Amino acid sequence: MSTIKSNKFLKNLYRYLDNQRNQGIYVIQIFNAAGSRYFEMPRSYAKRKNDALEAERQYVKNRSLTAEIKSSFPNPINLDGLAAFIDRNLPNNKLAACMAEFGIPSGAEQDKTNFAHALAAQFSLFVTTPADDIDNAVWEMYQTLLLGQPISVDDISGPRYAGDDILVEFGGRSHEADCYEIIHHEWKLQNRGTCEWHDRKLVLVNQTEIHPRPIKTVIPVPDTRPGEFTKIATDIDARGFEGNFDCKWEMQDADGEDCFPNKRWDFNIRIHVAFNAMAGGEERG
């Protein structure tokens, strides 16, 4: 998964939206749509020019969202308001190019409403995450929405513990597997917050809904201090069932509470299982 900064996100999105007079007004409208009144639209049209809105437009150019600006948004942000703003101003003839800009594969279904909600949810992560260079989860959230699974309040709220943050590095979050294959998956985790991780675990939360069976459905996470990396892994048995499966994982604390409800996509694994007669499945089955 790639990472993206808030100014890069805003700059990339600006390129595809119609009805935007300039970058300064665009930033005000984005912030207002998401529920922040840190910047207000000037009453005078003479003051709505870029040279009069230099402070605002910096958040498209090269400035990260400050802690003060993040705190100006409600928790959670006005997700529907921001999604509606994006949907309303993203023309259909620019949809495919905008989707590609944010990492959506070219063959994916084009659904502007769900894509706008995925973009809005991505913006919410900039607001709730202490760091500014964060995972670009637009594709994962878009797929979730296409499956008919709405984005909940927990998904766009902050982490359970103030100051907690995580970066999940993947060698790949998707696997192609034979029906009788054992898949090895590894997560590389960085504690990017200010809280030390102690007595945590990664837990598979949808075992009853999928056929693949991880050898370990509860994986202890080593104690990890801020800034440190750690690795955990499990093997997953495809178990002879064809299909597409999402293995959904949570990092939980000692009480079984989800530490990162706003990052439920980051730990998930997608597995496409297909029968391969050359792989010796008949002998094993």
PDB file of C-alpha atoms in Angstrom, residues 77-251:
ATOM      1  CA  ILE A  77     -16.062  14.573  10.173  1.00  0.00           C
ATOM      2  CA  ASN A  78     -19.183  15.279   8.120  1.00  0.00           C
ATOM      3  CA  LEU A  79     -18.523  12.361   5.801  1.00  0.00           C
ATOM      4  CA  ASP A  80     -21.760  12.670   3.835  1.00  0.00           C
ATOM      5  CA  GLY A  81     -21.300  16.413   3.388  1.00  0.00           C
ATOM      6  CA  LEU A  82     -17.796  16.032   2.010  1.00  0.00           C
ATOM      7  CA  ALA A  83     -18.766  13.096  -0.201  1.00  0.00           C
ATOM      8  CA  ALA A  84     -21.682  15.101  -1.617  1.00  0.00           C
ATOM      9  CA  PHE A  85     -19.357  18.020  -2.415  1.00  0.00           C
ATOM     10  CA  ILE A  86     -16.965  15.721  -4.276  1.00  0.00           C
ATOM     11  CA  ASP A  87     -19.762  13.859  -6.077  1.00  0.00           C
ATOM     12  CA  ARG A  88     -21.414  17.106  -7.148  1.00  0.00           C
ATOM     13  CA  ASN A  89     -18.240  18.612  -8.594  1.00  0.00           C
ATOM     14  CA  LEU A  90     -16.553  15.538 -10.118  1.00  0.00           C
ATOM     15  CA  PRO A  91     -17.787  15.295 -13.726  1.00  0.00           C
ATOM     16  CA  ASN A  92     -18.458  11.882 -15.203  1.00  0.00           C
ATOM     17  CA  ASN A  93     -15.936  12.422 -17.993  1.00  0.00           C
ATOM     18  CA  LYS A  94     -13.150  12.809 -15.415  1.00  0.00           C
ATOM     19  CA  LEU A  95     -14.194   9.952 -13.144  1.00  0.00           C
ATOM     20  CA  ALA A  96     -11.962   7.235 -14.632  1.00  0.00           C
ATOM     21  CA  ALA A  97      -8.865   9.449 -14.586  1.00  0.00           C
ATOM     22  CA  CYS A  98      -9.537  10.542 -11.001  1.00  0.00           C
ATOM     23  CA  MET A  99     -10.007   6.946  -9.891  1.00  0.00           C
ATOM     24  CA  ALA A 100      -6.686   5.991 -11.483  1.00  0.00           C
ATOM     25  CA  GLU A 101      -5.022   8.966  -9.734  1.00  0.00           C
ATOM     26  CA  PHE A 102      -5.961   7.511  -6.348  1.00  0.00           C
ATOM     27  CA  GLY A 103      -4.901   3.937  -7.106  1.00  0.00           C
ATOM     28  CA  ILE A 104      -8.106   2.349  -8.426  1.00  0.00           C
ATOM     29  CA  PRO A 105      -7.269  -0.303 -11.081  1.00  0.00           C
ATOM     30  CA  SER A 106      -8.426   0.529 -14.591  1.00  0.00           C
ATOM     31  CA  GLY A 107     -10.785  -2.459 -14.811  1.00  0.00           C
ATOM     32  CA  ALA A 108     -12.666  -1.655 -11.606  1.00  0.00           C
ATOM     33  CA  GLU A 109     -16.360  -0.769 -11.612  1.00  0.00           C
ATOM     34  CA  GLN A 110     -16.987   2.966 -11.918  1.00  0.00           C
ATOM     35  CA  ASP A 111     -19.386   4.180  -9.244  1.00  0.00           C
ATOM     36  CA  LYS A 112     -19.016   7.907  -8.606  1.00  0.00           C
ATOM     37  CA  THR A 113     -21.078   8.009  -5.418  1.00  0.00           C
ATOM     38  CA  ASN A 114     -19.113   5.233  -3.720  1.00  0.00           C
ATOM     39  CA  PHE A 115     -15.822   6.651  -4.994  1.00  0.00           C
ATOM     40  CA  ALA A 116     -16.696  10.059  -3.539  1.00  0.00           C
ATOM     41  CA  HIS A 117     -17.418   8.426  -0.178  1.00  0.00           C
ATOM     42  CA  ALA A 118     -14.092   6.563  -0.309  1.00  0.00           C
ATOM     43  CA  LEU A 119     -12.277   9.856  -0.958  1.00  0.00           C
ATOM     44  CA  ALA A 120     -14.146  11.518   1.902  1.00  0.00           C
ATOM     45  CA  ALA A 121     -13.225   8.650   4.227  1.00  0.00           C
ATOM     46  CA  GLN A 122      -9.583   8.959   3.149  1.00  0.00           C
ATOM     47  CA  PHE A 123      -9.655  12.662   4.040  1.00  0.00           C
ATOM     48  CA  SER A 124     -11.046  11.748   7.464  1.00  0.00           C
ATOM     49  CA  LEU A 125      -7.882   9.722   8.096  1.00  0.00           C
ATOM     50  CA  PHE A 126      -5.778  12.871   7.685  1.00  0.00           C
ATOM     51  CA  VAL A 127      -7.914  14.509  10.364  1.00  0.00           C
ATOM     52  CA  THR A 128      -7.767  11.644  12.887  1.00  0.00           C
ATOM     53  CA  THR A 129      -4.169  10.484  12.345  1.00  0.00           C
ATOM     54  CA  PRO A 130      -1.322  12.307  14.149  1.00  0.00           C
ATOM     55  CA  ALA A 131       1.024  11.836  11.182  1.00  0.00           C
ATOM     56  CA  ASP A 132       0.384  13.430   7.793  1.00  0.00           C
ATOM     57  CA  ASP A 133       2.001  10.834   5.528  1.00  0.00           C
ATOM     58  CA  ILE A 134      -0.588   8.060   5.829  1.00  0.00           C
ATOM     59  CA  ASP A 135      -1.756   4.965   3.981  1.00  0.00           C
ATOM     60  CA  ASN A 136      -3.684   5.582   0.789  1.00  0.00           C
ATOM     61  CA  ALA A 137      -6.686   3.366   1.586  1.00  0.00           C
ATOM     62  CA  VAL A 138      -9.003   4.682  -1.154  1.00  0.00           C
ATOM     63  CA  TRP A 139      -8.977   1.416  -3.138  1.00  0.00           C
ATOM     64  CA  GLU A 140      -9.653  -0.726  -0.067  1.00  0.00           C
ATOM     65  CA  MET A 141     -12.488   1.522   1.109  1.00  0.00           C
ATOM     66  CA  TYR A 142     -13.958   1.715  -2.396  1.00  0.00           C
ATOM     67  CA  GLN A 143     -14.037  -2.086  -2.651  1.00  0.00           C
ATOM     68  CA  THR A 144     -15.741  -2.276   0.734  1.00  0.00           C
ATOM     69  CA  LEU A 145     -18.418   0.163  -0.401  1.00  0.00           C
ATOM     70  CA  LEU A 146     -18.978  -1.699  -3.667  1.00  0.00           C
ATOM     71  CA  LEU A 147     -19.707  -4.808  -1.603  1.00  0.00           C
ATOM     72  CA  GLY A 148     -22.539  -2.915   0.067  1.00  0.00           C
ATOM     73  CA  GLN A 149     -20.729  -2.463   3.384  1.00  0.00           C
ATOM     74  CA  PRO A 150     -21.176   1.156   4.556  1.00  0.00           C
ATOM     75  CA  ILE A 151     -18.480   3.202   6.238  1.00  0.00           C
ATOM     76  CA  SER A 152     -19.410   3.477   9.909  1.00  0.00           C
ATOM     77  CA  VAL A 153     -18.762   6.176  12.511  1.00  0.00           C
ATOM     78  CA  ASP A 154     -16.049   3.966  14.045  1.00  0.00           C
ATOM     79  CA  ASP A 155     -14.293   3.724  10.691  1.00  0.00           C
ATOM     80  CA  ILE A 156     -13.769   7.475  10.454  1.00  0.00           C
ATOM     81  CA  SER A 157     -13.233   8.265  14.128  1.00  0.00           C
ATOM     82  CA  GLY A 158      -9.800   8.353  15.662  1.00  0.00           C
ATOM     83  CA  PRO A 159      -7.908   5.485  17.319  1.00  0.00           C
ATOM     84  CA  ARG A 160      -9.044   4.092  20.668  1.00  0.00           C
ATOM     85  CA  TYR A 161      -6.077   5.653  22.470  1.00  0.00           C
ATOM     86  CA  ALA A 162      -5.175   9.303  21.922  1.00  0.00           C
ATOM     87  CA  GLY A 163      -1.833   9.631  20.172  1.00  0.00           C
ATOM     88  CA  ASP A 164      -1.864   6.014  18.937  1.00  0.00           C
ATOM     89  CA  ASP A 165      -0.972   5.427  15.289  1.00  0.00           C
ATOM     90  CA  ILE A 166       0.224   2.615  13.061  1.00  0.00           C
ATOM     91  CA  LEU A 167       1.741   2.056   9.646  1.00  0.00           C
ATOM     92  CA  VAL A 168       1.124  -1.352   8.089  1.00  0.00           C
ATOM     93  CA  GLU A 169       3.661  -2.247   5.412  1.00  0.00           C
ATOM     94  CA  PHE A 170       2.689  -4.977   2.980  1.00  0.00           C
ATOM     95  CA  GLY A 171       4.635  -7.071   0.540  1.00  0.00           C
ATOM     96  CA  GLY A 172       1.109  -7.507  -0.869  1.00  0.00           C
ATOM     97  CA  ARG A 173      -2.322  -7.623   0.734  1.00  0.00           C
ATOM     98  CA  SER A 174      -3.817  -9.911  -1.948  1.00  0.00           C
ATOM     99  CA  HIS A 175      -3.033 -13.547  -2.709  1.00  0.00           C
ATOM    100  CA  GLU A 176      -3.818 -15.865  -5.618  1.00  0.00           C
ATOM    101  CA  ALA A 177      -4.012 -19.418  -4.321  1.00  0.00           C
ATOM    102  CA  ASP A 178      -4.757 -22.968  -5.416  1.00  0.00           C
ATOM    103  CA  CYS A 179      -7.589 -24.704  -3.564  1.00  0.00           C
ATOM    104  CA  TYR A 180      -5.119 -26.835  -1.617  1.00  0.00           C
ATOM    105  CA  GLU A 181      -2.390 -24.294  -1.077  1.00  0.00           C
ATOM    106  CA  ILE A 182      -0.982 -23.033   2.202  1.00  0.00           C
ATOM    107  CA  ILE A 183      -0.480 -19.281   1.966  1.00  0.00           C
ATOM    108  CA  HIS A 184       2.063 -17.422   4.085  1.00  0.00           C
ATOM    109  CA  HIS A 185       1.221 -13.841   5.006  1.00  0.00           C
ATOM    110  CA  GLU A 186       3.361 -11.394   6.954  1.00  0.00           C
ATOM    111  CA  TRP A 187       2.541  -7.973   8.380  1.00  0.00           C
ATOM    112  CA  LYS A 188       5.278  -5.434   9.085  1.00  0.00           C
ATOM    113  CA  LEU A 189       3.983  -2.924  11.618  1.00  0.00           C
ATOM    114  CA  GLN A 190       5.425   0.385  12.746  1.00  0.00           C
ATOM    115  CA  ASN A 191       4.290   2.124  15.908  1.00  0.00           C
ATOM    116  CA  ARG A 192       3.930   5.655  14.540  1.00  0.00           C
ATOM    117  CA  GLY A 193       2.199   7.120  17.565  1.00  0.00           C
ATOM    118  CA  THR A 194       3.186   8.136  21.066  1.00  0.00           C
ATOM    119  CA  CYS A 195       1.726   5.126  22.936  1.00  0.00           C
ATOM    120  CA  GLU A 196       3.772   2.016  23.699  1.00  0.00           C
ATOM    121  CA  TRP A 197       2.025  -1.145  22.542  1.00  0.00           C
ATOM    122  CA  HIS A 198       1.729  -3.711  25.311  1.00  0.00           C
ATOM    123  CA  ASP A 199      -0.277  -6.930  25.448  1.00  0.00           C
ATOM    124  CA  ARG A 200      -1.847  -6.485  22.020  1.00  0.00           C
ATOM    125  CA  LYS A 201      -2.849  -9.023  19.427  1.00  0.00           C
ATOM    126  CA  LEU A 202      -4.066  -9.282  15.854  1.00  0.00           C
ATOM    127  CA  VAL A 203      -7.410 -11.120  15.769  1.00  0.00           C
ATOM    128  CA  LEU A 204      -9.322 -12.598  12.814  1.00  0.00           C
ATOM    129  CA  VAL A 205     -12.878 -11.342  13.331  1.00  0.00           C
ATOM    130  CA  ASN A 206     -14.807 -13.021  10.514  1.00  0.00           C
ATOM    131  CA  GLN A 207     -13.703 -16.675  10.660  1.00  0.00           C
ATOM    132  CA  THR A 208     -17.299 -17.912  10.460  1.00  0.00           C
ATOM    133  CA  GLU A 209     -17.857 -16.022   7.194  1.00  0.00           C
ATOM    134  CA  ILE A 210     -14.906 -17.361   5.169  1.00  0.00           C
ATOM    135  CA  HIS A 211     -13.538 -20.739   4.146  1.00  0.00           C
ATOM    136  CA  PRO A 212      -9.753 -20.156   4.287  1.00  0.00           C
ATOM    137  CA  ARG A 213      -8.452 -21.079   7.727  1.00  0.00           C
ATOM    138  CA  PRO A 214      -5.463 -19.269   9.235  1.00  0.00           C
ATOM    139  CA  ILE A 215      -3.279 -21.531  11.360  1.00  0.00           C
ATOM    140  CA  LYS A 216      -3.358 -18.746  13.965  1.00  0.00           C
ATOM    141  CA  THR A 217      -6.499 -16.646  14.317  1.00  0.00           C
ATOM    142  CA  VAL A 218      -5.054 -14.751  17.292  1.00  0.00           C
ATOM    143  CA  ILE A 219      -1.499 -13.506  16.789  1.00  0.00           C
ATOM    144  CA  PRO A 220       0.313 -11.818  19.695  1.00  0.00           C
ATOM    145  CA  VAL A 221       1.924  -8.493  18.811  1.00  0.00           C
ATOM    146  CA  PRO A 222       5.307  -7.995  20.507  1.00  0.00           C
ATOM    147  CA  ASP A 223       5.583  -5.016  22.826  1.00  0.00           C
ATOM    148  CA  THR A 224       6.567  -2.137  20.571  1.00  0.00           C
ATOM    149  CA  ARG A 225       7.718   1.352  21.499  1.00  0.00           C
ATOM    150  CA  PRO A 226       6.941   4.468  19.439  1.00  0.00           C
ATOM    151  CA  GLY A 227       8.983   4.506  16.243  1.00  0.00           C
ATOM    152  CA  GLU A 228       9.830   0.782  16.375  1.00  0.00           C
ATOM    153  CA  PHE A 229       8.910  -1.869  13.801  1.00  0.00           C
ATOM    154  CA  THR A 230       7.712  -5.391  14.471  1.00  0.00           C
ATOM    155  CA  LYS A 231       6.686  -8.338  12.278  1.00  0.00           C
ATOM    156  CA  ILE A 232       3.966 -10.948  12.727  1.00  0.00           C
ATOM    157  CA  ALA A 233       2.806 -13.696  10.369  1.00  0.00           C
ATOM    158  CA  THR A 234       0.500 -16.640   9.881  1.00  0.00           C
ATOM    159  CA  ASP A 235      -0.076 -19.436   7.363  1.00  0.00           C
ATOM    160  CA  ILE A 236      -3.536 -19.736   5.804  1.00  0.00           C
ATOM    161  CA  ASP A 237      -5.007 -22.994   4.488  1.00  0.00           C
ATOM    162  CA  ALA A 238      -7.244 -22.456   1.421  1.00  0.00           C
ATOM    163  CA  ARG A 239      -9.073 -25.688   2.438  1.00  0.00           C
ATOM    164  CA  GLY A 240     -10.335 -26.719  -0.990  1.00  0.00           C
ATOM    165  CA  PHE A 241     -12.941 -23.974  -1.487  1.00  0.00           C
ATOM    166  CA  GLU A 242     -12.933 -21.762  -4.570  1.00  0.00           C
ATOM    167  CA  GLY A 243     -13.932 -18.085  -4.418  1.00  0.00           C
ATOM    168  CA  ASN A 244     -12.909 -14.621  -3.283  1.00  0.00           C
ATOM    169  CA  PHE A 245     -12.458 -14.155   0.441  1.00  0.00           C
ATOM    170  CA  ASP A 246     -11.692 -11.184   2.706  1.00  0.00           C
ATOM    171  CA  CYS A 247      -9.891 -12.122   5.917  1.00  0.00           C
ATOM    172  CA  LYS A 248     -10.696  -9.278   8.313  1.00  0.00           C
ATOM    173  CA  TRP A 249      -8.316  -8.595  11.190  1.00  0.00           C
ATOM    174  CA  GLU A 250      -8.234  -6.180  14.117  1.00  0.00           C
ATOM    175  CA  MET A 251      -5.459  -5.136  16.438  1.00  0.00           C
TER     176      MET A 251
END
